[in-house]
mmCIF file of C-alpha atoms in Angstrom:
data_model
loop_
_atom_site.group_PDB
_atom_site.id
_atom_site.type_symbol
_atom_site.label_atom_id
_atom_site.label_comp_id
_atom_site.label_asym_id
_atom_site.label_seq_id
_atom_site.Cartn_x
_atom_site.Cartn_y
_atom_site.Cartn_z
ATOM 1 C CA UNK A 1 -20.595 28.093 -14.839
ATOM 2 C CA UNK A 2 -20.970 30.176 -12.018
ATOM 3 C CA UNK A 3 -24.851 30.722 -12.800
ATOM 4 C CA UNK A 4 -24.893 26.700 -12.559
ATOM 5 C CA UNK A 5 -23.426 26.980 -9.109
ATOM 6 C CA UNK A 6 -25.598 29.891 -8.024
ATOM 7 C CA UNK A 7 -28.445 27.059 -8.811
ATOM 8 C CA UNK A 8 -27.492 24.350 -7.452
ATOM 9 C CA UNK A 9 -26.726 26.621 -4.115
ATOM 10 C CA UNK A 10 -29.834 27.161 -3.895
ATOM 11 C CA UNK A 11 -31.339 23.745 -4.539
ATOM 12 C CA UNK A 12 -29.502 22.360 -1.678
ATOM 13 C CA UNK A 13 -30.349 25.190 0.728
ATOM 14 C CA UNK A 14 -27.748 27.928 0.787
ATOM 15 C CA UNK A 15 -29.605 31.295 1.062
ATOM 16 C CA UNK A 16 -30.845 32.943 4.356
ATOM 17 C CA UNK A 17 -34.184 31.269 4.042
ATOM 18 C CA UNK A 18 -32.339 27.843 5.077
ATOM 19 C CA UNK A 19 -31.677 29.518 8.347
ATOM 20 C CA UNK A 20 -33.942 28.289 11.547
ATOM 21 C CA UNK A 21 -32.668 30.853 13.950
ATOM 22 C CA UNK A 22 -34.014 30.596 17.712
ATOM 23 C CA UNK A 23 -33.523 33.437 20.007
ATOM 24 C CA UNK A 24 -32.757 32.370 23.524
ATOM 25 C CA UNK A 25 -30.498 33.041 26.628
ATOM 26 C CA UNK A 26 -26.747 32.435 26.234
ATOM 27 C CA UNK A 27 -23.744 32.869 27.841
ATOM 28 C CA UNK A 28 -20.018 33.211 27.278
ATOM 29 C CA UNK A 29 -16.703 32.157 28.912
ATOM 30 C CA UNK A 30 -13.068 33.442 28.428
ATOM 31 C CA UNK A 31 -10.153 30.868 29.185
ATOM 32 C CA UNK A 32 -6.587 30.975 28.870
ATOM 33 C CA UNK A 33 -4.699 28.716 26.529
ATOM 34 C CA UNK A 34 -0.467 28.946 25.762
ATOM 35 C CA UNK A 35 -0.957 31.236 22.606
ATOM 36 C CA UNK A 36 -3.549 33.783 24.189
ATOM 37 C CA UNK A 37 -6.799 34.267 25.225
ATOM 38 C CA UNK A 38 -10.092 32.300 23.759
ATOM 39 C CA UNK A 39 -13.391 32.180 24.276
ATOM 40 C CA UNK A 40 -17.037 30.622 23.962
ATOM 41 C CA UNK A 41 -20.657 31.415 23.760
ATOM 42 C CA UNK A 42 -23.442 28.965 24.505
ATOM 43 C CA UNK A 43 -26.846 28.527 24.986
ATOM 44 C CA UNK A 44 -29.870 26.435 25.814
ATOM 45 C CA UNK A 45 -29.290 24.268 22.458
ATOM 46 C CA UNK A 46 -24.882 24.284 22.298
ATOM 47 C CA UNK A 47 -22.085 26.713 21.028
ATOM 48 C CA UNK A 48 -23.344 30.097 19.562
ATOM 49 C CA UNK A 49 -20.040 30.544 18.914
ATOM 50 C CA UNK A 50 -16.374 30.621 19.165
ATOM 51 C CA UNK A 51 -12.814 32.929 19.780
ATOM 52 C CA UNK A 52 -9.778 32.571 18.564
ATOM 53 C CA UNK A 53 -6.705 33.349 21.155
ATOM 54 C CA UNK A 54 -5.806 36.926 21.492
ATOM 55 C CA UNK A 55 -3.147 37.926 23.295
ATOM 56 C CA UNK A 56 -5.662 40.721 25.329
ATOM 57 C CA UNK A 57 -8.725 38.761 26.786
ATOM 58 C CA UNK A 58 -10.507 42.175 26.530
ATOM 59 C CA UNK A 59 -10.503 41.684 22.487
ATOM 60 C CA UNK A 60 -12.121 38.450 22.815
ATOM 61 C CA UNK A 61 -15.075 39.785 25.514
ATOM 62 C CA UNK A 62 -15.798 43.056 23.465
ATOM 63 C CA UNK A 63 -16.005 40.827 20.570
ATOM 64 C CA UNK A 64 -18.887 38.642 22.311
ATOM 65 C CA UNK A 65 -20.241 41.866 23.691
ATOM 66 C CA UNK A 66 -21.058 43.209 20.245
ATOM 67 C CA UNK A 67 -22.429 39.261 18.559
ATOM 68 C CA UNK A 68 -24.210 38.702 21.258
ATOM 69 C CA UNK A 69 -25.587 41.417 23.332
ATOM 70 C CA UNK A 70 -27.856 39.472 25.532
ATOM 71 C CA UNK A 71 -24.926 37.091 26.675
ATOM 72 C CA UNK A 72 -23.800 37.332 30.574
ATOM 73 C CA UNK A 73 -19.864 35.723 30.969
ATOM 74 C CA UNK A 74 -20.120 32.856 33.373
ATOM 75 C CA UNK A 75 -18.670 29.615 34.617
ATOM 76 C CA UNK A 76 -18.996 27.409 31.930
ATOM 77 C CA UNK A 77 -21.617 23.787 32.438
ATOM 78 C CA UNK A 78 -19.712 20.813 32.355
ATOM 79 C CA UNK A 79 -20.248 20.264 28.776
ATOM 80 C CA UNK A 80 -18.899 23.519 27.757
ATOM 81 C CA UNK A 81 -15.956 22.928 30.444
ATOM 82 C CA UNK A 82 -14.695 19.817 28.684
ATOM 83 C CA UNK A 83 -14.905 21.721 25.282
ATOM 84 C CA UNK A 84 -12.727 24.538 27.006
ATOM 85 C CA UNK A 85 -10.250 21.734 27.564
ATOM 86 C CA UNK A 86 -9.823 20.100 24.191
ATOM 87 C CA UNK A 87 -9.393 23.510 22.599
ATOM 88 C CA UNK A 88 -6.817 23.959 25.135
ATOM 89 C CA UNK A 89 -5.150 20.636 24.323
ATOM 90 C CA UNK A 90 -5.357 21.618 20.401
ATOM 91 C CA UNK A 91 -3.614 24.503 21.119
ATOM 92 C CA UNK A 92 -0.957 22.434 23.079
ATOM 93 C CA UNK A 93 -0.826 20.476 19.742
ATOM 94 C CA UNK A 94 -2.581 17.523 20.895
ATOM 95 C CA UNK A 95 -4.798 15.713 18.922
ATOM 96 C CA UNK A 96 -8.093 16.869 20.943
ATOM 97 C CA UNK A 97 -11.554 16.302 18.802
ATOM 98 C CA UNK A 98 -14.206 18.394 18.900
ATOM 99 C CA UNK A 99 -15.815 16.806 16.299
ATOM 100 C CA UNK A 100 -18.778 16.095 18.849
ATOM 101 C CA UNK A 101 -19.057 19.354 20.712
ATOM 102 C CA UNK A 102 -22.608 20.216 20.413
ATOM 103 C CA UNK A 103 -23.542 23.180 18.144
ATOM 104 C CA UNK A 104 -26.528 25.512 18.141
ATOM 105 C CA UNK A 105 -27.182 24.275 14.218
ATOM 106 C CA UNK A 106 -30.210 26.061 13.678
ATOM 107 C CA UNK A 107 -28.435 29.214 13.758
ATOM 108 C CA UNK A 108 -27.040 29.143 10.253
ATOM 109 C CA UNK A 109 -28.517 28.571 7.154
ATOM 110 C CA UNK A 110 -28.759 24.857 6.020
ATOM 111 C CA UNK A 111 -25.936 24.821 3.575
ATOM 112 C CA UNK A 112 -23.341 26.253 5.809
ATOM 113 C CA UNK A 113 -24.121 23.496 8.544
ATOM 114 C CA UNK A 114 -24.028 20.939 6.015
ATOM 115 C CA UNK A 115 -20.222 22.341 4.958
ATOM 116 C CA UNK A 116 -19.396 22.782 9.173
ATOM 117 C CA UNK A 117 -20.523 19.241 9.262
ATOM 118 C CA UNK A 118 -17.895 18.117 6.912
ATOM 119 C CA UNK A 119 -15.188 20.552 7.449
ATOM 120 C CA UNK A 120 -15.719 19.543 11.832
ATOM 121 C CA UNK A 121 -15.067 15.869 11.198
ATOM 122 C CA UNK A 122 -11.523 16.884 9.460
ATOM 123 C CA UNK A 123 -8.921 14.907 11.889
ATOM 124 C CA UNK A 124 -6.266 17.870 13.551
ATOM 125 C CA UNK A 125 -3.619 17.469 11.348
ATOM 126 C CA UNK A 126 -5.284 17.082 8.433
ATOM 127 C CA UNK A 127 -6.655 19.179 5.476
ATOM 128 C CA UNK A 128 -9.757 19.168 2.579
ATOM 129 C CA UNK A 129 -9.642 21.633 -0.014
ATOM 130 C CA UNK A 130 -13.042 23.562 -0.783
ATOM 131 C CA UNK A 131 -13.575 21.233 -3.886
ATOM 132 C CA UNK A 132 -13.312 18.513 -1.849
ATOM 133 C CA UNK A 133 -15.846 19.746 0.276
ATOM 134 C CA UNK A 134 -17.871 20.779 -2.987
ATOM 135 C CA UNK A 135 -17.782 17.562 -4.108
ATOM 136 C CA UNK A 136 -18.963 16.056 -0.631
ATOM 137 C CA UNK A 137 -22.069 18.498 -1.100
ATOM 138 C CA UNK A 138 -22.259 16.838 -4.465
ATOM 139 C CA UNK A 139 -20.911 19.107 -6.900
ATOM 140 C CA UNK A 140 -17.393 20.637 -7.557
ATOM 141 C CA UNK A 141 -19.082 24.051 -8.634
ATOM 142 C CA UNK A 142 -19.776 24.763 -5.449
ATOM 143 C CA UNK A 143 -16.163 25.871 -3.997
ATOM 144 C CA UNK A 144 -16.813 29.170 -4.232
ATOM 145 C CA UNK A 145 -19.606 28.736 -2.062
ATOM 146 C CA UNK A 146 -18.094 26.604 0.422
ATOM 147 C CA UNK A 147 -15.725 29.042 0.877
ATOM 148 C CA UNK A 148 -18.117 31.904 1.196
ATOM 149 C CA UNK A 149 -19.769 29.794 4.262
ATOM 150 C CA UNK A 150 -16.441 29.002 6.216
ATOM 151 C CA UNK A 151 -16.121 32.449 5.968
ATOM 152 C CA UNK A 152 -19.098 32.945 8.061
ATOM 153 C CA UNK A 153 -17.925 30.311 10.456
ATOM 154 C CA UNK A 154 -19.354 31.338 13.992
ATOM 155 C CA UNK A 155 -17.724 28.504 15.913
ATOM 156 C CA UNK A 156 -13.526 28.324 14.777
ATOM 157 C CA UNK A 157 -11.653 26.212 16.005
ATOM 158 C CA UNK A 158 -14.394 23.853 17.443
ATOM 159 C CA UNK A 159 -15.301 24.022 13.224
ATOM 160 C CA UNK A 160 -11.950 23.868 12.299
ATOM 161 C CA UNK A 161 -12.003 26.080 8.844
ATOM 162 C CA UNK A 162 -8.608 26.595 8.773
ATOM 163 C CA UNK A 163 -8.236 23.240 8.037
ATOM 164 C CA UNK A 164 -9.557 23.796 4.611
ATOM 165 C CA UNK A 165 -7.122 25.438 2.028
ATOM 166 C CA UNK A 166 -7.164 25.594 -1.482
ATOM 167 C CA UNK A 167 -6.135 23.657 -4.365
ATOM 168 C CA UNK A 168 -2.750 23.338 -5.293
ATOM 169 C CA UNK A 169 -0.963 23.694 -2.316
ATOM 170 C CA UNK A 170 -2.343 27.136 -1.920
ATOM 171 C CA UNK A 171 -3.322 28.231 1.810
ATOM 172 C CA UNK A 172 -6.890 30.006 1.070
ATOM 173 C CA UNK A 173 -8.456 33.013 2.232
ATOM 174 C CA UNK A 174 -8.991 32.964 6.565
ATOM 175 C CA UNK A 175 -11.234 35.664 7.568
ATOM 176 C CA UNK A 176 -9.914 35.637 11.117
ATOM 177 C CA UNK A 177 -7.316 38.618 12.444
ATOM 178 C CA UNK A 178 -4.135 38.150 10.831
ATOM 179 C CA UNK A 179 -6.035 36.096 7.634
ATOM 180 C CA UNK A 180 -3.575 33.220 6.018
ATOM 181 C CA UNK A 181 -0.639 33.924 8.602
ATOM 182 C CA UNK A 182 -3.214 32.944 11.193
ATOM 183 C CA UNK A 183 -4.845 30.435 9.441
ATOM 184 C CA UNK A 184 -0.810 28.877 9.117
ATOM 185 C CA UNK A 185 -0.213 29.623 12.841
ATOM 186 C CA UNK A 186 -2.963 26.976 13.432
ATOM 187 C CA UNK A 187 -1.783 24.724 10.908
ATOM 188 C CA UNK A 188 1.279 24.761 11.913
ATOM 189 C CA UNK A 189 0.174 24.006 15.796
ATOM 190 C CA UNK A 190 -1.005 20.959 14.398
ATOM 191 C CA UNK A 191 1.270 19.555 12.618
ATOM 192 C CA UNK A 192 -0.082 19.263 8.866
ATOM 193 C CA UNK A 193 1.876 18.772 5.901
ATOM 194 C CA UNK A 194 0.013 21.826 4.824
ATOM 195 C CA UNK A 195 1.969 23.841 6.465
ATOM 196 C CA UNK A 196 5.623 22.611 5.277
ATOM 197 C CA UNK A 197 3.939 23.246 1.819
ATOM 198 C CA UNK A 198 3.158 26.710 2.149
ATOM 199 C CA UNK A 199 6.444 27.288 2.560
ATOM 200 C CA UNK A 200 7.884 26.279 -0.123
ATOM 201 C CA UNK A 201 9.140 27.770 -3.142
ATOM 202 C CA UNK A 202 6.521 30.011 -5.348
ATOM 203 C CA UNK A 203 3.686 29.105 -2.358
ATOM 204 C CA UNK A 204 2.793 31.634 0.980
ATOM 205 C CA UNK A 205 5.809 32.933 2.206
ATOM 206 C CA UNK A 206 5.661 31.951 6.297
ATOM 207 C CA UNK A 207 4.401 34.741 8.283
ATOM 208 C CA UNK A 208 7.338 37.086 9.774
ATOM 209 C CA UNK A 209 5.334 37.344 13.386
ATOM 210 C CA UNK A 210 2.027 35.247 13.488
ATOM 211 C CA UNK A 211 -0.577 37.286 15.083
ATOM 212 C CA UNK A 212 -3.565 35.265 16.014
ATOM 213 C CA UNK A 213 -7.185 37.383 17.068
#
């Protein structure tokens, strides 16, 4: 089964070669929001990536220090400013969509941006499970993988892959700081029914003190 899925990965385009990687000048931008500290990094072709809210702003700029050396922090462009305002609003709990914030694509291998491109149109609020996703891509098998390229997300948030949980009820992995209580933090910011379920009976116990990066 899983040497089916290891195939049909690869069909579709899920290994390194996939990747169309373009080296260029980029900057970064730290902002506050009303659960901490975020950032982003651009460059000449969108988002190189994304932050999650720490409560030290240092965290966030050593962590774009060591992903992206050549980056200089700046003033964001005017496209990047009204990005820095719907991820405030999101964290304000308002519906905000970012569903059209421009990404540097190329920088990831072609089956991860085909699973960001799925997982960024998810509504705030809502949830898919990996299999979902999978079977968007065109074949249930591929879960495992799905999950294996959120995990490499470089843009949360703006690709919101804490909005994807597992079956069942079940929260999922979250390779952020903090993993699922994080990942429920969110969640629960925005108001899905996900998060009432995780809390019930025999699923993820809520998180004592929600840390987020």
């Amino acid at each position: 089964m899983e040497k089916n899925a290891g195939r049909r990965c690869r069909e579709i385009g899920c290994g390194p070669a996939g990747a169309r990687y373009i080296e260029g000048m980029s900057s970064y931008h730290l902002f506050e929001t009303v659960i901490g500290w975020a950032g982003i990094a651009w460059g000449e072709q969108g988002l190189i990536g994304a932050h999650l809210p720490e409560r030290n702003p240092g965290i966030a700029r050593k962590s774009f220090a060591r992903r992206y050396p050549e980056a200089a922090e700046a003033a964001p462009t005017p496209e990047m400013a009204d990005v820095v305002e719907r991820i405030r609003a999101l964290m304000r709990g308002e519906k905000a969509d970012l569903s059209e914030a421009p990404l540097d694509i190329a920088r990831v291998p072609e089956f991860n941006a085909k699973v960001y491109e799925i997982t960024r149109k998810i509504p705030a609020g809502e949830t898919l499970t990996y299999g979902q996703i999978a079977v968007q891509l065109g074949d249930r098998l591929l879960a495992r993988d799905v999950g294996a390229a959120l995990g490499k997300n470089p843009w949360p948030i703006v690709v919101p892959c804490h909005r994807v949980t597992a079956a069942g009820g079940k929260l999922g992995g979250f390779s952020a700081r903090g993993g699922a209580n994080t990942k429920l933090k969110l969640l629960e910011i925005e108001g899905a029914a996900a998060a009432a379920q995780a809390k019930l009976p025999g699923k993820v116990e809520p998180p004592r003190q929600p840390r987020l990066l």
